[in-house]
Amino acid sequence: MALNSPLHGVVPPVCTPLDGDGSVDTASLTRLVEHLVDGGVHGLFALGSTSEVAYLTDAQRRTALETVVRVAAGRVPVLAGAIDTTTARVVEHARAAAESGADALVATAPFYTRTHPVEIAGHFRRIRSAVDLPLFAYDIPVSVHSKLPAALVRGLAEDGTLAGLKDSSGDEGGLRRLIVELGGAAARTAAREAAGAAGSPGFSILTGAELTVDAALLAGADGVVPGIGNVDPAAYVRIYDAARAGEWALAAKEQERLVALFSLVDVGPEPDMGRSSSALGAFKAALQLLGVIACRDTAFPQVQLSDDSVEQVAERLRAAGLTPLR
Amino acid sequence: MALNSPLHGVVPPVCTPLDGDGSVDTASLTRLVEHLVDGGVHGLFALGSTSEVAYLTDAQRRTALETVVRVAAGRVPVLAGAIDTTTARVVEHARAAAESGADALVATAPFYTRTHPVEIAGHFRRIRSAVDLPLFAYDIPVSVHSKLPAALVRGLAEDGTLAGLKDSSGDEGGLRRLIVELGGAAARTAAREAAGAAGSPGFSILTGAELTVDAALLAGADGVVPGIGNVDPAAYVRIYDAARAGEWALAAKEQERLVALFSLVDVGPEPDMGRSSSALGAFKAALQLLGVIACRDTAFPQVQLSDDSVEQVAERLRAAGLTPLR
Amino acid sequence: MALNSPLHGVVPPVCTPLDGDGSVDTASLTRLVEHLVDGGVHGLFALGSTSEVAYLTDAQRRTALETVVRVAAGRVPVLAGAIDTTTARVVEHARAAAESGADALVATAPFYTRTHPVEIAGHFRRIRSAVDLPLFAYDIPVSVHSKLPAALVRGLAEDGTLAGLKDSSGDEGGLRRLIVELGGAAARTAAREAAGAAGSPGFSILTGAELTVDAALLAGADGVVPGIGNVDPAAYVRIYDAARAGEWALAAKEQERLVALFSLVDVGPEPDMGRSSSALGAFKAALQLLGVIACRDTAFPQVQLSDDSVEQVAERLRAAGLTPLR
Amino acid sequence: MALNSPLHGVVPPVCTPLDGDGSVDTASLTRLVEHLVDGGVHGLFALGSTSEVAYLTDAQRRTALETVVRVAAGRVPVLAGAIDTTTARVVEHARAAAESGADALVATAPFYTRTHPVEIAGHFRRIRSAVDLPLFAYDIPVSVHSKLPAALVRGLAEDGTLAGLKDSSGDEGGLRRLIVELGGAAARTAAREAAGAAGSPGFSILTGAELTVDAALLAGADGVVPGIGNVDPAAYVRIYDAARAGEWALAAKEQERLVALFSLVDVGPEPDMGRSSSALGAFKAALQLLGVIACRDTAFPQVQLSDDSVEQVAERLRAAGLTPLR
């Protein structure tokens, strides 16, 4: 499907369920996509960091993306991460994603190597010209170890290279400055509505800051890419709807509930476990407990949550009014 | 004056005007304090980072703080930074600040040395027990190079060591989690009102994220410490009042105007000038242009803004509806 | 060829010459390998950071490695980088490298994702068990953004997972501690000679610190992987030979000459150019000036050196007694 | 005493013994200085990081420095750290140090605030002009969070602002480049001898990299500032003497013994203890075990080593042939 208006709303980064031997579990992934679409989300982001893209082989990436596209079946657009170190490698992923039916692409700045804004600009321009799909810049310094400069993003927005920004930088002040430079919250909302009517793509700002979505929407962001939206997509949709209705106190109340639920990422880390692994493991454990996916394993070499930790995840679900199957 | 309710509202970090030979210009500082109090601020933070505390000798710190206290004259409470590398040195500053009439103290974790949460807890406890004034923890990793762990802050809030947190960490998600753990926005607002009536100090959360104050207030922060609040204090008061009234769209609109004004920090850096110097220099240049202070010099060895840059500051002021005297 | 003694000596990271459209220039690469072998190097490291591995597609990696293996023709062993974000992807590169005839593999810890020592250990163990070639750990925090803990390396050395370490961490004190824990310089030298006679692989420590090779050899390192060894391999061989002969003042003098030559990486960066690009560009410019490779282009999106910068590279070559062809 | 030749040799950063209530124990400090001078050291560095300068009040700094100067009694020169956030504060410490009889000053770049090379140059120039003592730049990014640029150091060396550099940056490659730019190891040694004869101060490079002193001397450094030199000063003197005699294998052997001894810093950290505290605590525990100082306490808020850890320190001392009194 075409992104015929600026992408907005709740666009969860879709977890990639694995079976016990580490293969992509397409049956579980099918249920997860249905769970998300049923929750009312506005789009799906496959092959993002929360999808464990960095752990998936090219074949696994293809399997995961094709499954998401097939199950989404045009009900919502599917964004696909094209995540690799530099341009030529990213372009190969981008072509594969286009072949698999993605509606848009998401790419970071070069990583592993040190880079420079001029190089980053060239990087995005070449990806955009190589594959004819809307392109989102993915600003995630915790993985890429550089921050996309605001002036660079603005330039690439204005010249049409970028269709949007997925901001996982945590720099809310910088994001606010960008939004103001792009016209401000009110003007952007009006433009989004007009653009949507006209079928024009516009420029979309999606925040990855899943604990402050109400704030980001107040500031003028178009949507959110929440990892824990895998677990409770409908709650993020409620925040989004409240925000669009100007019901900010309600949006904040819903956000607080999700902040509390988010504490399930703290059940780890086990003593011998990385922080990232424990968060992904907790999301997957929650999805397993809710009956959405069959196996909670994260990809090797991540360490798995202990049963005790999973029991704590179950408690956090119950505290948030979600009912584990066991 | 006693902090007889949780500190809230707009508490600018008061710039320290200097004359041409680097001495504290108490006449300008007097005018600046009047400018802030006239703007409706709820408190004053002397000897913070924006006050150039790191550049001031002990004698200059005393002069600056005594001036602020004298001019404030009990109309608003005065917080004083006690900024130094470790506990014994901080305690000496804290005692001096108490003698100078500060109403509360603000201290960071140890810096220059590497530290540990257990040490940080001991540090704050000893400061609190050494000087009988409400104590705020100042979380400013850009200067201190460690982040205050949320669990540490919560523990020190609950045992009464800390009267509040001044959060300049930029970690809005972490701050949201802390607020939710402390009861959430609605409960905190209710408690603040009850505590104020009872004269109880409570626990106060002030954000230093001056570009997203509307968002922080929506999330449940009690107030803000905005550097550019030196230039336009009344605008921050308008955000605060709008937020308290639940007028979030209005708060956001005021915030956007201040985001635009904030761009005056970008007039530098000159080619041979640090980013921090240029921001402080721009604040002071704006205050000089508005007739509040006599000289825009920042403390040695900071490089001074060029006349061209100052002219750009003047343009930004005009664009924001503030009228330079020249 | 088998690595039938601990790998030692000068093992340059082989640059990957490209032609004007960005394809691997196998004719130039052939000349470069001959240039290195003629210089007396003891091994070749293909597909490392200096080889621009992060910029090469899988097909380009294969072409480059096969060329190096073919031209080396068993005269010296060929190590191949298997550089990717996590285990499953690295294993695919490792298998491809084995098929291409590599004699040993070089892999980093996981990157892009955050990781943990337990995960890193599992990562190396799985790579080792998946592909039956000697495995070197590549410690390069500037790219990977984590440092391999010494205890981890020692454990993986002792259990036979690792055949060696390529240390580009810059932590010379940490490296010294590791060497002492592994027996110290004198004992390691004796063991290396004994192991070599016995055909036993041993554990090899190669430093990437090309400006302090004399020091590393004095400390007990087995060899060096010098980027600028592409330009003047014989000089590094002279350092190595002097060190083995106990002629430390001579080794230091040769090192100083190479330190001076290394300043050619400073001819950039051009105003709009990254530091990494300018160093790689300078190496390639020097190789082109010396007639070894046909085209000095670095891979997209790196910015190319200006002609002025290349002229400065030529001057540095002349100052070091190397004669540019033009 | 005047620094009448470039400072060279072993210049330990003198620990500051404290008694049980945290006061400077001048009797223990007297014994420590005698221990160091007896060990043959060539200078003493008081009020450095290892001296816990960041933890000492101004009065304590004065007591410690005056004690070191008095006990040294002109037998070796005394360098004094003037450690504070920015210029005006550093100048006050520098004046106090001059009054206390220091022979030279050691200062870092500004910290807590962000800074810029132009500001750092102004900072050192003003300190130098304010207090007429030789000035050493202290490059310690782990504390100051910026690295002194080599070009800046070279410029300040050439214009006579700096008498030397105390390099604790860990960037051995950068140090090597600086040394080569300053003429190289052989030329510097010749110049040092000539300058010493002429009473000219020259420019002195001291490394803080205490685990690779042999390497630094081979590279052309003039001396070393080793923390663990407090414990075994004579061993560092043996390295220095071996290096000056060209006995590099002997120097390396002595260095290896000290690397092994240095592992006493690993007895901690205790679970609730910072890494820095445990290293300082281990140095002090060793000094107490050797009968040099009375109490091993480090300054508040550092956590103290457990008795178990101290027993491990004793074992490491015995393993190195040093005999604890108990």
PDB file of C-alpha atoms in Angstrom, chain B residues 49 53-58 60-61 83-89 92-93 108 110-116 118-119 122-123 126 138 140 142-145 271-277 300-303, chain D residues 49 53-58 60-61 83-89 92-93 108 110-116 118-119 122-123 126 138 140 142-145 271-277 300-303:
ATOM      1  CA  SER B  49      25.912  25.927  36.012  1.00  0.00           C
ATOM      2  CA  VAL B  53      29.567  28.679  39.301  1.00  0.00           C
ATOM      3  CA  ALA B  54      32.460  26.595  38.040  1.00  0.00           C
ATOM      4  CA  TYR B  55      34.272  29.819  37.080  1.00  0.00           C
ATOM      5  CA  LEU B  56      33.684  31.764  40.288  1.00  0.00           C
ATOM      6  CA  THR B  57      36.100  31.875  43.210  1.00  0.00           C
ATOM      7  CA  ASP B  58      34.738  31.273  46.679  1.00  0.00           C
ATOM      8  CA  GLN B  60      32.786  35.629  44.049  1.00  0.00           C
ATOM      9  CA  ARG B  61      30.321  32.883  44.874  1.00  0.00           C
ATOM     10  CA  ILE B  83      29.252  22.689  43.531  1.00  0.00           C
ATOM     11  CA  ASP B  84      32.583  20.997  44.073  1.00  0.00           C
ATOM     12  CA  THR B  85      34.296  17.708  43.479  1.00  0.00           C
ATOM     13  CA  THR B  86      33.510  15.755  46.669  1.00  0.00           C
ATOM     14  CA  THR B  87      31.801  15.802  50.012  1.00  0.00           C
ATOM     15  CA  ALA B  88      34.147  17.741  52.277  1.00  0.00           C
ATOM     16  CA  ARG B  89      34.540  20.514  49.744  1.00  0.00           C
ATOM     17  CA  GLU B  92      32.225  23.942  52.987  1.00  0.00           C
ATOM     18  CA  HIS B  93      30.309  25.592  50.167  1.00  0.00           C
ATOM     19  CA  THR B 108      25.761  17.114  42.393  1.00  0.00           C
ATOM     20  CA  PRO B 110      31.067  13.649  43.186  1.00  0.00           C
ATOM     21  CA  PHE B 111      32.942  14.481  40.023  1.00  0.00           C
ATOM     22  CA  TYR B 112      36.523  14.501  38.732  1.00  0.00           C
ATOM     23  CA  THR B 113      36.845  11.214  40.613  1.00  0.00           C
ATOM     24  CA  ARG B 114      34.964   8.105  39.559  1.00  0.00           C
ATOM     25  CA  THR B 115      32.201   7.246  41.982  1.00  0.00           C
ATOM     26  CA  HIS B 116      29.609   4.650  42.909  1.00  0.00           C
ATOM     27  CA  VAL B 118      26.828   3.815  47.560  1.00  0.00           C
ATOM     28  CA  GLU B 119      29.302   6.666  47.690  1.00  0.00           C
ATOM     29  CA  GLY B 122      26.753   8.735  51.569  1.00  0.00           C
ATOM     30  CA  HIS B 123      27.718  12.012  49.958  1.00  0.00           C
ATOM     31  CA  ARG B 126      26.514  13.784  54.891  1.00  0.00           C
ATOM     32  CA  TYR B 138      21.449  18.061  40.814  1.00  0.00           C
ATOM     33  CA  ILE B 140      23.743  16.870  35.318  1.00  0.00           C
ATOM     34  CA  VAL B 142      27.101  16.560  30.961  1.00  0.00           C
ATOM     35  CA  SER B 143      29.162  18.115  33.752  1.00  0.00           C
ATOM     36  CA  VAL B 144      29.473  15.340  36.315  1.00  0.00           C
ATOM     37  CA  HIS B 145      29.790  12.438  33.866  1.00  0.00           C
ATOM     38  CA  PRO B 271      35.107  29.205  15.074  1.00  0.00           C
ATOM     39  CA  ASP B 272      37.305  29.318  18.173  1.00  0.00           C
ATOM     40  CA  MET B 273      34.720  29.053  20.873  1.00  0.00           C
ATOM     41  CA  GLY B 274      33.163  26.324  22.918  1.00  0.00           C
ATOM     42  CA  ARG B 275      29.483  25.505  22.714  1.00  0.00           C
ATOM     43  CA  SER B 276      28.940  26.132  26.403  1.00  0.00           C
ATOM     44  CA  SER B 277      30.595  29.529  26.245  1.00  0.00           C
ATOM     45  CA  PHE B 300      37.657  33.744  31.709  1.00  0.00           C
ATOM     46  CA  PRO B 301      38.794  31.620  29.872  1.00  0.00           C
ATOM     47  CA  GLN B 302      35.573  31.574  27.901  1.00  0.00           C
ATOM     48  CA  VAL B 303      35.775  33.273  24.529  1.00  0.00           C
TER      49      VAL B 303
ATOM     50  CA  SER D  49      44.599  12.394  41.719  1.00  0.00           C
ATOM     51  CA  VAL D  53      43.222  15.916  45.894  1.00  0.00           C
ATOM     52  CA  ALA D  54      39.598  15.995  44.787  1.00  0.00           C
ATOM     53  CA  TYR D  55      38.584  14.941  48.300  1.00  0.00           C
ATOM     54  CA  LEU D  56      40.736  17.364  50.277  1.00  0.00           C
ATOM     55  CA  THR D  57      39.587  20.750  51.509  1.00  0.00           C
ATOM     56  CA  ASP D  58      41.812  23.737  50.865  1.00  0.00           C
ATOM     57  CA  GLN D  60      43.920  19.794  53.976  1.00  0.00           C
ATOM     58  CA  ARG D  61      45.626  20.450  50.668  1.00  0.00           C
ATOM     59  CA  ILE D  83      43.224  21.054  40.641  1.00  0.00           C
ATOM     60  CA  ASP D  84      39.949  22.868  40.249  1.00  0.00           C
ATOM     61  CA  THR D  85      37.266  23.491  37.701  1.00  0.00           C
ATOM     62  CA  THR D  86      38.480  26.650  35.956  1.00  0.00           C
ATOM     63  CA  THR D  87      41.164  29.292  35.788  1.00  0.00           C
ATOM     64  CA  ALA D  88      40.380  31.675  38.623  1.00  0.00           C
ATOM     65  CA  ARG D  89      39.971  28.817  41.078  1.00  0.00           C
ATOM     66  CA  GLU D  92      44.099  30.464  43.848  1.00  0.00           C
ATOM     67  CA  HIS D  93      45.349  26.935  44.431  1.00  0.00           C
ATOM     68  CA  THR D 108      44.382  20.183  34.136  1.00  0.00           C
ATOM     69  CA  PRO D 110      38.905  23.166  32.776  1.00  0.00           C
ATOM     70  CA  PHE D 111      36.390  20.551  33.848  1.00  0.00           C
ATOM     71  CA  TYR D 112      32.747  20.372  34.936  1.00  0.00           C
ATOM     72  CA  THR D 113      32.174  22.906  32.170  1.00  0.00           C
ATOM     73  CA  ARG D 114      32.616  22.052  28.518  1.00  0.00           C
ATOM     74  CA  THR D 115      35.655  23.720  27.052  1.00  0.00           C
ATOM     75  CA  HIS D 116      37.546  24.398  23.835  1.00  0.00           C
ATOM     76  CA  VAL D 118      41.388  28.132  22.622  1.00  0.00           C
ATOM     77  CA  GLU D 119      40.020  28.357  26.137  1.00  0.00           C
ATOM     78  CA  GLY D 122      44.222  30.813  27.638  1.00  0.00           C
ATOM     79  CA  HIS D 123      43.744  28.888  30.848  1.00  0.00           C
ATOM     80  CA  ARG D 126      46.980  32.797  32.632  1.00  0.00           C
ATOM     81  CA  TYR D 138      47.980  17.289  33.374  1.00  0.00           C
ATOM     82  CA  ILE D 140      43.723  13.046  32.440  1.00  0.00           C
ATOM     83  CA  VAL D 142      39.140   9.994  32.816  1.00  0.00           C
ATOM     84  CA  SER D 143      38.698  12.863  35.274  1.00  0.00           C
ATOM     85  CA  VAL D 144      38.487  15.926  33.073  1.00  0.00           C
ATOM     86  CA  HIS D 145      36.542  14.339  30.196  1.00  0.00           C
ATOM     87  CA  PRO D 271      30.197  -5.296  45.627  1.00  0.00           C
ATOM     88  CA  ASP D 272      29.308  -1.807  46.812  1.00  0.00           C
ATOM     89  CA  MET D 273      32.461   0.055  45.979  1.00  0.00           C
ATOM     90  CA  GLY D 274      33.775   2.118  43.128  1.00  0.00           C
ATOM     91  CA  ARG D 275      36.756   1.058  41.076  1.00  0.00           C
ATOM     92  CA  SER D 276      38.682   4.207  41.888  1.00  0.00           C
ATOM     93  CA  SER D 277      38.116   3.809  45.616  1.00  0.00           C
ATOM     94  CA  PHE D 300      34.834  10.055  52.532  1.00  0.00           C
ATOM     95  CA  PRO D 301      32.609   9.093  50.730  1.00  0.00           C
ATOM     96  CA  GLN D 302      34.805   6.349  49.358  1.00  0.00           C
ATOM     97  CA  VAL D 303      33.957   2.891  50.678  1.00  0.00           C
TER      98      VAL D 303
END
